[in-house]
Amino acid sequence: MLEVKHLNVKFKTRDGFVEAVKDTSFKLHKGETIGIVGESGSGKSVTSLAIMRLHTTTNTVITGEILLNRTDILQLPEDEMREIRGNRIAMIFQEPMTSLNPVLTCGFQVTEAIRFHLGLSKQEARKKTIKLFNEVQLPRPESIFDSYPHQLSGGQKQRVMIAMALSCDPEILIADEPTTALDVTVQKTIIELLLRLKTDRHMSLIFISHDLGVVSEIADRVIVMYKGNIVEEGATKSIFAEPKHPYTKGLLACRPSPDHHLKKLPVVADFLDAEDRAVSVDTIRERYSYKDNEIKERKKKLYAQRPILQINELCTWFPVNAGLFSNKKIFVKAVNEVSFDVYPGETLGLVGESGCGKSTLGRSILRLIEPTSGNVNFEDTDLRTLGKRDMRNMRRDIQIIFQDPYSSLNPRLTIGDSLMEPLQVHQLYENNTKRRKKVLELLERVNLPASYFNRYPHEFSGGQRQRIVIARALALQPKFIICDESVSALDVSVQAQVLNLIRELQQEFNLTYIFISHDLSVIKHISDRIMVMNKGEIIETGDPDDIYYRPKEEYTKRLISSIPGKTA
């Protein structure tokens, strides 16, 4: 159906041309699913945008051939390409919130494409859209038709994007990172939905991801891209069983493995090293594994101490309107009678789906959201009794790393100024010269060069911004840090680097963490204990191995069964 032959994509910059895709060739057959994997910057999305001919700037140079049923679409005039785009080849973009127009209803956005390509009336387009919303299993399709994107959850927005992509019955569907940053349970339902729709509609599918675990569940064949080149290609089972290229081995090893207890995660660089190119994934993992009794001894020391943090029957309730003519108060119990202890030097993992109350609990502990009732005792001081000034002073010891580092950093401040700001607020060090010296030390500690001091947030990648946010959390030399989904949106390779950094810093500075995530594989790797949260309550607590292999609650079992690639 589709053949890409010797595709090259170059972008013109002030410093010359950047080659994003280099001499790339592959075929897609009818009814086949190809998975394209690689880190950010590997050329995956650039390739897909070239197939859709969405590189429209004059600074882009595309050469080669893209044959759709033997017609080179790179040579077609724009009006003919417009007939193909969305009609014969459709695309689901990575971030549904930025792909959907925030001022138009979801229904209008889908009907617009249907009326343009199929020439249906307004009423016929509405009927087809609601049918599509039913097909992608959206609840209350008529209601969602009239809803705006901000009124939907991440998974629902992604389903609207899928419905839009399917609206004109395309022959080929390109899904560009359609499950990134979604809960594992929502991710699983999206993958199952795409597979069912592909079969029902006899479509071909190109599925793009940085996560080999996700690709293993959906692809017939895998293409691995690295720095614009295809470095490995083959049947999914053979790629997973016997990866040939060291980069592929690295991608496979970066993902936390529940079956291994590792001090640190392998990273891609481990396999690109000349000495390790022929080494297997298991050999590298063995190198980083805990020795016998190391974990047991660590936990024995941890839990012989007095807790650093004690949470007692903590509640955070939000009042909602019961109705237009009702005076009755109804509360959403985001956190409901939660109690637990955290020990010095421990990493306590907190896992659950979006909306379960994880982030609200973390913010309630720090009083970024005021709890409704209960106690938060940090080193025998009840934080809920402190006034504003005392609480601000206490924030030297308790910090948080937020999920989205870009929105956590002021875009108008340089990185250096952002890191110096907490030192100035708390009047640490005598002057700005000494504060600057401290900031440069922090940058070096999170593996960023001192030359980044005068750069702005938009000049960094996601992984680099996450390191900057970690450096800012460390600036006040805290004892306790809440990590709120701090690696959820990162490539698996970058995620591994950040997880390794978080663990190294804990050992170096004797830090205590509550690590919040929806990803049980990550939580199991990083945590000494795991708490599972659902509907505002802690439903299960225990050793990571017990939670993973011997879960007691059905909810926990469902989370575990949703982990991508678990059975691969």
PDB file of N, CA, C and O in Angstrom, residues 500-555:
ATOM      1  N   ASN A 500      17.737   7.100  37.664  1.00  0.00           N
ATOM      2  CA  ASN A 500      19.062   6.833  38.236  1.00  0.00           C
ATOM      3  C   ASN A 500      19.564   8.037  39.027  1.00  0.00           C
ATOM      4  O   ASN A 500      20.129   7.888  40.119  1.00  0.00           O
ATOM      5  N   LEU A 501      19.338   9.240  38.484  1.00  0.00           N
ATOM      6  CA  LEU A 501      19.754  10.468  39.159  1.00  0.00           C
ATOM      7  C   LEU A 501      19.021  10.622  40.498  1.00  0.00           C
ATOM      8  O   LEU A 501      19.638  10.944  41.519  1.00  0.00           O
ATOM      9  N   ILE A 502      17.713  10.389  40.502  1.00  0.00           N
ATOM     10  CA  ILE A 502      16.912  10.511  41.727  1.00  0.00           C
ATOM     11  C   ILE A 502      17.436   9.571  42.812  1.00  0.00           C
ATOM     12  O   ILE A 502      17.549   9.948  43.985  1.00  0.00           O
ATOM     13  N   ARG A 503      17.797   8.362  42.415  1.00  0.00           N
ATOM     14  CA  ARG A 503      18.315   7.393  43.394  1.00  0.00           C
ATOM     15  C   ARG A 503      19.717   7.784  43.875  1.00  0.00           C
ATOM     16  O   ARG A 503      20.023   7.673  45.066  1.00  0.00           O
ATOM     17  N   GLU A 504      20.567   8.262  42.966  1.00  0.00           N
ATOM     18  CA  GLU A 504      21.918   8.703  43.361  1.00  0.00           C
ATOM     19  C   GLU A 504      21.849   9.848  44.366  1.00  0.00           C
ATOM     20  O   GLU A 504      22.596   9.876  45.354  1.00  0.00           O
ATOM     21  N   LEU A 505      20.962  10.811  44.103  1.00  0.00           N
ATOM     22  CA  LEU A 505      20.818  11.967  44.994  1.00  0.00           C
ATOM     23  C   LEU A 505      20.305  11.550  46.361  1.00  0.00           C
ATOM     24  O   LEU A 505      20.687  12.123  47.385  1.00  0.00           O
ATOM     25  N   GLN A 506      19.443  10.543  46.394  1.00  0.00           N
ATOM     26  CA  GLN A 506      18.941  10.047  47.675  1.00  0.00           C
ATOM     27  C   GLN A 506      20.084   9.504  48.530  1.00  0.00           C
ATOM     28  O   GLN A 506      20.178   9.793  49.724  1.00  0.00           O
ATOM     29  N   GLN A 507      20.961   8.739  47.905  1.00  0.00           N
ATOM     30  CA  GLN A 507      22.093   8.165  48.633  1.00  0.00           C
ATOM     31  C   GLN A 507      23.077   9.244  49.069  1.00  0.00           C
ATOM     32  O   GLN A 507      23.622   9.199  50.169  1.00  0.00           O
ATOM     33  N   GLU A 508      23.287  10.242  48.205  1.00  0.00           N
ATOM     34  CA  GLU A 508      24.268  11.282  48.489  1.00  0.00           C
ATOM     35  C   GLU A 508      23.802  12.231  49.589  1.00  0.00           C
ATOM     36  O   GLU A 508      24.582  12.647  50.443  1.00  0.00           O
ATOM     37  N   PHE A 509      22.499  12.590  49.573  1.00  0.00           N
ATOM     38  CA  PHE A 509      21.987  13.595  50.506  1.00  0.00           C
ATOM     39  C   PHE A 509      21.025  13.027  51.555  1.00  0.00           C
ATOM     40  O   PHE A 509      20.395  13.782  52.287  1.00  0.00           O
ATOM     41  N   ASN A 510      20.912  11.695  51.604  1.00  0.00           N
ATOM     42  CA  ASN A 510      20.017  11.026  52.554  1.00  0.00           C
ATOM     43  C   ASN A 510      18.583  11.571  52.454  1.00  0.00           C
ATOM     44  O   ASN A 510      17.944  11.914  53.451  1.00  0.00           O
ATOM     45  N   LEU A 511      18.091  11.650  51.227  1.00  0.00           N
ATOM     46  CA  LEU A 511      16.755  12.197  50.978  1.00  0.00           C
ATOM     47  C   LEU A 511      15.673  11.151  51.223  1.00  0.00           C
ATOM     48  O   LEU A 511      15.900   9.947  51.077  1.00  0.00           O
ATOM     49  N   THR A 512      14.493  11.629  51.580  1.00  0.00           N
ATOM     50  CA  THR A 512      13.310  10.789  51.721  1.00  0.00           C
ATOM     51  C   THR A 512      12.328  11.202  50.629  1.00  0.00           C
ATOM     52  O   THR A 512      12.103  12.389  50.405  1.00  0.00           O
ATOM     53  N   TYR A 513      11.743  10.208  49.941  1.00  0.00           N
ATOM     54  CA  TYR A 513      10.839  10.511  48.834  1.00  0.00           C
ATOM     55  C   TYR A 513       9.459   9.883  49.039  1.00  0.00           C
ATOM     56  O   TYR A 513       9.345   8.769  49.563  1.00  0.00           O
ATOM     57  N   ILE A 514       8.433  10.614  48.595  1.00  0.00           N
ATOM     58  CA  ILE A 514       7.184   9.978  48.182  1.00  0.00           C
ATOM     59  C   ILE A 514       7.176  10.091  46.665  1.00  0.00           C
ATOM     60  O   ILE A 514       7.221  11.193  46.116  1.00  0.00           O
ATOM     61  N   PHE A 515       7.160   8.960  45.986  1.00  0.00           N
ATOM     62  CA  PHE A 515       7.267   8.943  44.527  1.00  0.00           C
ATOM     63  C   PHE A 515       5.901   8.571  43.953  1.00  0.00           C
ATOM     64  O   PHE A 515       5.439   7.447  44.119  1.00  0.00           O
ATOM     65  N   ILE A 516       5.256   9.539  43.290  1.00  0.00           N
ATOM     66  CA  ILE A 516       3.899   9.361  42.773  1.00  0.00           C
ATOM     67  C   ILE A 516       3.948   9.016  41.286  1.00  0.00           C
ATOM     68  O   ILE A 516       4.631   9.681  40.511  1.00  0.00           O
ATOM     69  N   SER A 517       3.226   7.978  40.883  1.00  0.00           N
ATOM     70  CA  SER A 517       3.191   7.593  39.480  1.00  0.00           C
ATOM     71  C   SER A 517       1.969   6.721  39.197  1.00  0.00           C
ATOM     72  O   SER A 517       1.420   6.108  40.104  1.00  0.00           O
ATOM     73  N   HIS A 518       1.557   6.689  37.911  1.00  0.00           N
ATOM     74  CA  HIS A 518       0.523   5.732  37.506  1.00  0.00           C
ATOM     75  C   HIS A 518       1.157   4.472  36.932  1.00  0.00           C
ATOM     76  O   HIS A 518       0.451   3.535  36.569  1.00  0.00           O
ATOM     77  N   ASP A 519       2.491   4.445  36.864  1.00  0.00           N
ATOM     78  CA  ASP A 519       3.225   3.358  36.209  1.00  0.00           C
ATOM     79  C   ASP A 519       3.816   2.418  37.257  1.00  0.00           C
ATOM     80  O   ASP A 519       4.785   2.749  37.936  1.00  0.00           O
ATOM     81  N   LEU A 520       3.233   1.223  37.384  1.00  0.00           N
ATOM     82  CA  LEU A 520       3.683   0.286  38.415  1.00  0.00           C
ATOM     83  C   LEU A 520       5.087  -0.245  38.162  1.00  0.00           C
ATOM     84  O   LEU A 520       5.805  -0.585  39.107  1.00  0.00           O
ATOM     85  N   SER A 521       5.515  -0.326  36.892  1.00  0.00           N
ATOM     86  CA  SER A 521       6.877  -0.789  36.603  1.00  0.00           C
ATOM     87  C   SER A 521       7.909   0.179  37.177  1.00  0.00           C
ATOM     88  O   SER A 521       8.900  -0.239  37.792  1.00  0.00           O
ATOM     89  N   VAL A 522       7.673   1.476  36.982  1.00  0.00           N
ATOM     90  CA  VAL A 522       8.568   2.501  37.525  1.00  0.00           C
ATOM     91  C   VAL A 522       8.517   2.489  39.041  1.00  0.00           C
ATOM     92  O   VAL A 522       9.560   2.535  39.723  1.00  0.00           O
ATOM     93  N   ILE A 523       7.315   2.447  39.599  1.00  0.00           N
ATOM     94  CA  ILE A 523       7.135   2.451  41.055  1.00  0.00           C
ATOM     95  C   ILE A 523       7.829   1.261  41.694  1.00  0.00           C
ATOM     96  O   ILE A 523       8.506   1.387  42.724  1.00  0.00           O
ATOM     97  N   LYS A 524       7.701   0.088  41.088  1.00  0.00           N
ATOM     98  CA  LYS A 524       8.336  -1.115  41.657  1.00  0.00           C
ATOM     99  C   LYS A 524       9.856  -0.991  41.654  1.00  0.00           C
ATOM    100  O   LYS A 524      10.530  -1.408  42.604  1.00  0.00           O
ATOM    101  N   HIS A 525      10.398  -0.392  40.590  1.00  0.00           N
ATOM    102  CA  HIS A 525      11.857  -0.242  40.510  1.00  0.00           C
ATOM    103  C   HIS A 525      12.401   0.702  41.576  1.00  0.00           C
ATOM    104  O   HIS A 525      13.417   0.408  42.207  1.00  0.00           O
ATOM    105  N   ILE A 526      11.714   1.816  41.819  1.00  0.00           N
ATOM    106  CA  ILE A 526      12.288   2.895  42.631  1.00  0.00           C
ATOM    107  C   ILE A 526      11.947   2.782  44.111  1.00  0.00           C
ATOM    108  O   ILE A 526      12.636   3.353  44.955  1.00  0.00           O
ATOM    109  N   SER A 527      10.898   2.024  44.462  1.00  0.00           N
ATOM    110  CA  SER A 527      10.321   2.109  45.813  1.00  0.00           C
ATOM    111  C   SER A 527      10.819   1.031  46.777  1.00  0.00           C
ATOM    112  O   SER A 527      11.124  -0.089  46.380  1.00  0.00           O
ATOM    113  N   ASP A 528      10.824   1.419  48.070  1.00  0.00           N
ATOM    114  CA  ASP A 528      11.042   0.452  49.147  1.00  0.00           C
ATOM    115  C   ASP A 528       9.717  -0.172  49.588  1.00  0.00           C
ATOM    116  O   ASP A 528       9.670  -1.329  49.989  1.00  0.00           O
ATOM    117  N   ARG A 529       8.661   0.625  49.529  1.00  0.00           N
ATOM    118  CA  ARG A 529       7.291   0.165  49.789  1.00  0.00           C
ATOM    119  C   ARG A 529       6.376   0.805  48.767  1.00  0.00           C
ATOM    120  O   ARG A 529       6.702   1.865  48.230  1.00  0.00           O
ATOM    121  N   ILE A 530       5.221   0.185  48.530  1.00  0.00           N
ATOM    122  CA  ILE A 530       4.253   0.727  47.589  1.00  0.00           C
ATOM    123  C   ILE A 530       2.894   0.867  48.261  1.00  0.00           C
ATOM    124  O   ILE A 530       2.445  -0.043  48.972  1.00  0.00           O
ATOM    125  N   MET A 531       2.241   2.020  48.054  1.00  0.00           N
ATOM    126  CA  MET A 531       0.847   2.219  48.438  1.00  0.00           C
ATOM    127  C   MET A 531       0.018   2.344  47.162  1.00  0.00           C
ATOM    128  O   MET A 531       0.403   3.069  46.247  1.00  0.00           O
ATOM    129  N   VAL A 532      -1.102   1.645  47.114  1.00  0.00           N
ATOM    130  CA  VAL A 532      -2.013   1.726  45.973  1.00  0.00           C
ATOM    131  C   VAL A 532      -3.222   2.558  46.389  1.00  0.00           C
ATOM    132  O   VAL A 532      -3.834   2.298  47.424  1.00  0.00           O
ATOM    133  N   MET A 533      -3.546   3.575  45.579  1.00  0.00           N
ATOM    134  CA  MET A 533      -4.624   4.499  45.911  1.00  0.00           C
ATOM    135  C   MET A 533      -5.744   4.391  44.885  1.00  0.00           C
ATOM    136  O   MET A 533      -5.497   4.300  43.679  1.00  0.00           O
ATOM    137  N   ASN A 534      -6.979   4.421  45.366  1.00  0.00           N
ATOM    138  CA  ASN A 534      -8.144   4.378  44.489  1.00  0.00           C
ATOM    139  C   ASN A 534      -9.289   5.146  45.143  1.00  0.00           C
ATOM    140  O   ASN A 534      -9.603   4.929  46.318  1.00  0.00           O
ATOM    141  N   LYS A 535      -9.867   6.069  44.401  1.00  0.00           N
ATOM    142  CA  LYS A 535     -11.016   6.858  44.871  1.00  0.00           C
ATOM    143  C   LYS A 535     -10.762   7.522  46.222  1.00  0.00           C
ATOM    144  O   LYS A 535     -11.598   7.498  47.120  1.00  0.00           O
ATOM    145  N   GLY A 536      -9.550   8.086  46.362  1.00  0.00           N
ATOM    146  CA  GLY A 536      -9.235   8.879  47.548  1.00  0.00           C
ATOM    147  C   GLY A 536      -8.766   8.092  48.751  1.00  0.00           C
ATOM    148  O   GLY A 536      -8.467   8.682  49.792  1.00  0.00           O
ATOM    149  N   GLU A 537      -8.680   6.760  48.627  1.00  0.00           N
ATOM    150  CA  GLU A 537      -8.297   5.934  49.777  1.00  0.00           C
ATOM    151  C   GLU A 537      -7.115   5.037  49.427  1.00  0.00           C
ATOM    152  O   GLU A 537      -6.943   4.635  48.273  1.00  0.00           O
ATOM    153  N   ILE A 538      -6.301   4.725  50.449  1.00  0.00           N
ATOM    154  CA  ILE A 538      -5.216   3.756  50.289  1.00  0.00           C
ATOM    155  C   ILE A 538      -5.840   2.374  50.455  1.00  0.00           C
ATOM    156  O   ILE A 538      -6.341   2.032  51.531  1.00  0.00           O
ATOM    157  N   ILE A 539      -5.813   1.584  49.373  1.00  0.00           N
ATOM    158  CA  ILE A 539      -6.494   0.285  49.430  1.00  0.00           C
ATOM    159  C   ILE A 539      -5.537  -0.879  49.663  1.00  0.00           C
ATOM    160  O   ILE A 539      -5.962  -1.976  50.009  1.00  0.00           O
ATOM    161  N   GLU A 540      -4.227  -0.633  49.481  1.00  0.00           N
ATOM    162  CA  GLU A 540      -3.260  -1.719  49.652  1.00  0.00           C
ATOM    163  C   GLU A 540      -1.875  -1.127  49.853  1.00  0.00           C
ATOM    164  O   GLU A 540      -1.492  -0.165  49.178  1.00  0.00           O
ATOM    165  N   THR A 541      -1.119  -1.683  50.794  1.00  0.00           N
ATOM    166  CA  THR A 541       0.259  -1.245  51.061  1.00  0.00           C
ATOM    167  C   THR A 541       1.118  -2.479  51.277  1.00  0.00           C
ATOM    168  O   THR A 541       0.687  -3.445  51.915  1.00  0.00           O
ATOM    169  N   GLY A 542       2.361  -2.442  50.756  1.00  0.00           N
ATOM    170  CA  GLY A 542       3.220  -3.590  50.995  1.00  0.00           C
ATOM    171  C   GLY A 542       4.542  -3.508  50.264  1.00  0.00           C
ATOM    172  O   GLY A 542       4.869  -2.514  49.609  1.00  0.00           O
ATOM    173  N   ASP A 543       5.319  -4.574  50.392  1.00  0.00           N
ATOM    174  CA  ASP A 543       6.594  -4.721  49.696  1.00  0.00           C
ATOM    175  C   ASP A 543       6.347  -4.742  48.185  1.00  0.00           C
ATOM    176  O   ASP A 543       5.340  -5.306  47.727  1.00  0.00           O
ATOM    177  N   PRO A 544       7.224  -4.110  47.372  1.00  0.00           N
ATOM    178  CA  PRO A 544       7.009  -4.081  45.923  1.00  0.00           C
ATOM    179  C   PRO A 544       6.769  -5.447  45.286  1.00  0.00           C
ATOM    180  O   PRO A 544       5.897  -5.599  44.438  1.00  0.00           O
ATOM    181  N   ASP A 545       7.538  -6.455  45.711  1.00  0.00           N
ATOM    182  CA  ASP A 545       7.330  -7.799  45.144  1.00  0.00           C
ATOM    183  C   ASP A 545       5.967  -8.365  45.514  1.00  0.00           C
ATOM    184  O   ASP A 545       5.303  -9.017  44.694  1.00  0.00           O
ATOM    185  N   ASP A 546       5.532  -8.121  46.754  1.00  0.00           N
ATOM    186  CA  ASP A 546       4.219  -8.621  47.178  1.00  0.00           C
ATOM    187  C   ASP A 546       3.108  -7.945  46.390  1.00  0.00           C
ATOM    188  O   ASP A 546       2.144  -8.589  45.958  1.00  0.00           O
ATOM    189  N   ILE A 547       3.215  -6.623  46.215  1.00  0.00           N
ATOM    190  CA  ILE A 547       2.188  -5.883  45.479  1.00  0.00           C
ATOM    191  C   ILE A 547       2.138  -6.356  44.026  1.00  0.00           C
ATOM    192  O   ILE A 547       1.059  -6.542  43.448  1.00  0.00           O
ATOM    193  N   TYR A 548       3.308  -6.573  43.433  1.00  0.00           N
ATOM    194  CA  TYR A 548       3.368  -6.902  42.011  1.00  0.00           C
ATOM    195  C   TYR A 548       2.970  -8.354  41.731  1.00  0.00           C
ATOM    196  O   TYR A 548       2.215  -8.635  40.811  1.00  0.00           O
ATOM    197  N   TYR A 549       3.513  -9.274  42.533  1.00  0.00           N
ATOM    198  CA  TYR A 549       3.281 -10.693  42.257  1.00  0.00           C
ATOM    199  C   TYR A 549       2.125 -11.300  43.053  1.00  0.00           C
ATOM    200  O   TYR A 549       1.554 -12.308  42.653  1.00  0.00           O
ATOM    201  N   ARG A 550       1.775 -10.670  44.180  1.00  0.00           N
ATOM    202  CA  ARG A 550       0.717 -11.225  45.027  1.00  0.00           C
ATOM    203  C   ARG A 550      -0.275 -10.137  45.452  1.00  0.00           C
ATOM    204  O   ARG A 550      -0.525  -9.953  46.660  1.00  0.00           O
ATOM    205  N   PRO A 551      -0.840  -9.396  44.507  1.00  0.00           N
ATOM    206  CA  PRO A 551      -1.776  -8.328  44.872  1.00  0.00           C
ATOM    207  C   PRO A 551      -3.055  -8.902  45.477  1.00  0.00           C
ATOM    208  O   PRO A 551      -3.524  -9.967  45.072  1.00  0.00           O
ATOM    209  N   LYS A 552      -3.602  -8.174  46.440  1.00  0.00           N
ATOM    210  CA  LYS A 552      -4.819  -8.647  47.111  1.00  0.00           C
ATOM    211  C   LYS A 552      -6.080  -8.041  46.491  1.00  0.00           C
ATOM    212  O   LYS A 552      -7.124  -8.680  46.456  1.00  0.00           O
ATOM    213  N   GLU A 553      -5.980  -6.789  46.027  1.00  0.00           N
ATOM    214  CA  GLU A 553      -7.159  -6.083  45.543  1.00  0.00           C
ATOM    215  C   GLU A 553      -7.316  -6.227  44.019  1.00  0.00           C
ATOM    216  O   GLU A 553      -6.330  -6.243  43.287  1.00  0.00           O
ATOM    217  N   GLU A 554      -8.558  -6.321  43.554  1.00  0.00           N
ATOM    218  CA  GLU A 554      -8.847  -6.438  42.125  1.00  0.00           C
ATOM    219  C   GLU A 554      -8.335  -5.226  41.357  1.00  0.00           C
ATOM    220  O   GLU A 554      -7.863  -5.337  40.229  1.00  0.00           O
ATOM    221  N   TYR A 555      -8.435  -4.057  41.971  1.00  0.00           N
ATOM    222  CA  TYR A 555      -7.966  -2.821  41.334  1.00  0.00           C
ATOM    223  C   TYR A 555      -6.467  -2.904  41.053  1.00  0.00           C
ATOM    224  O   TYR A 555      -5.996  -2.544  39.966  1.00  0.00           O
TER     225      TYR A 555
END
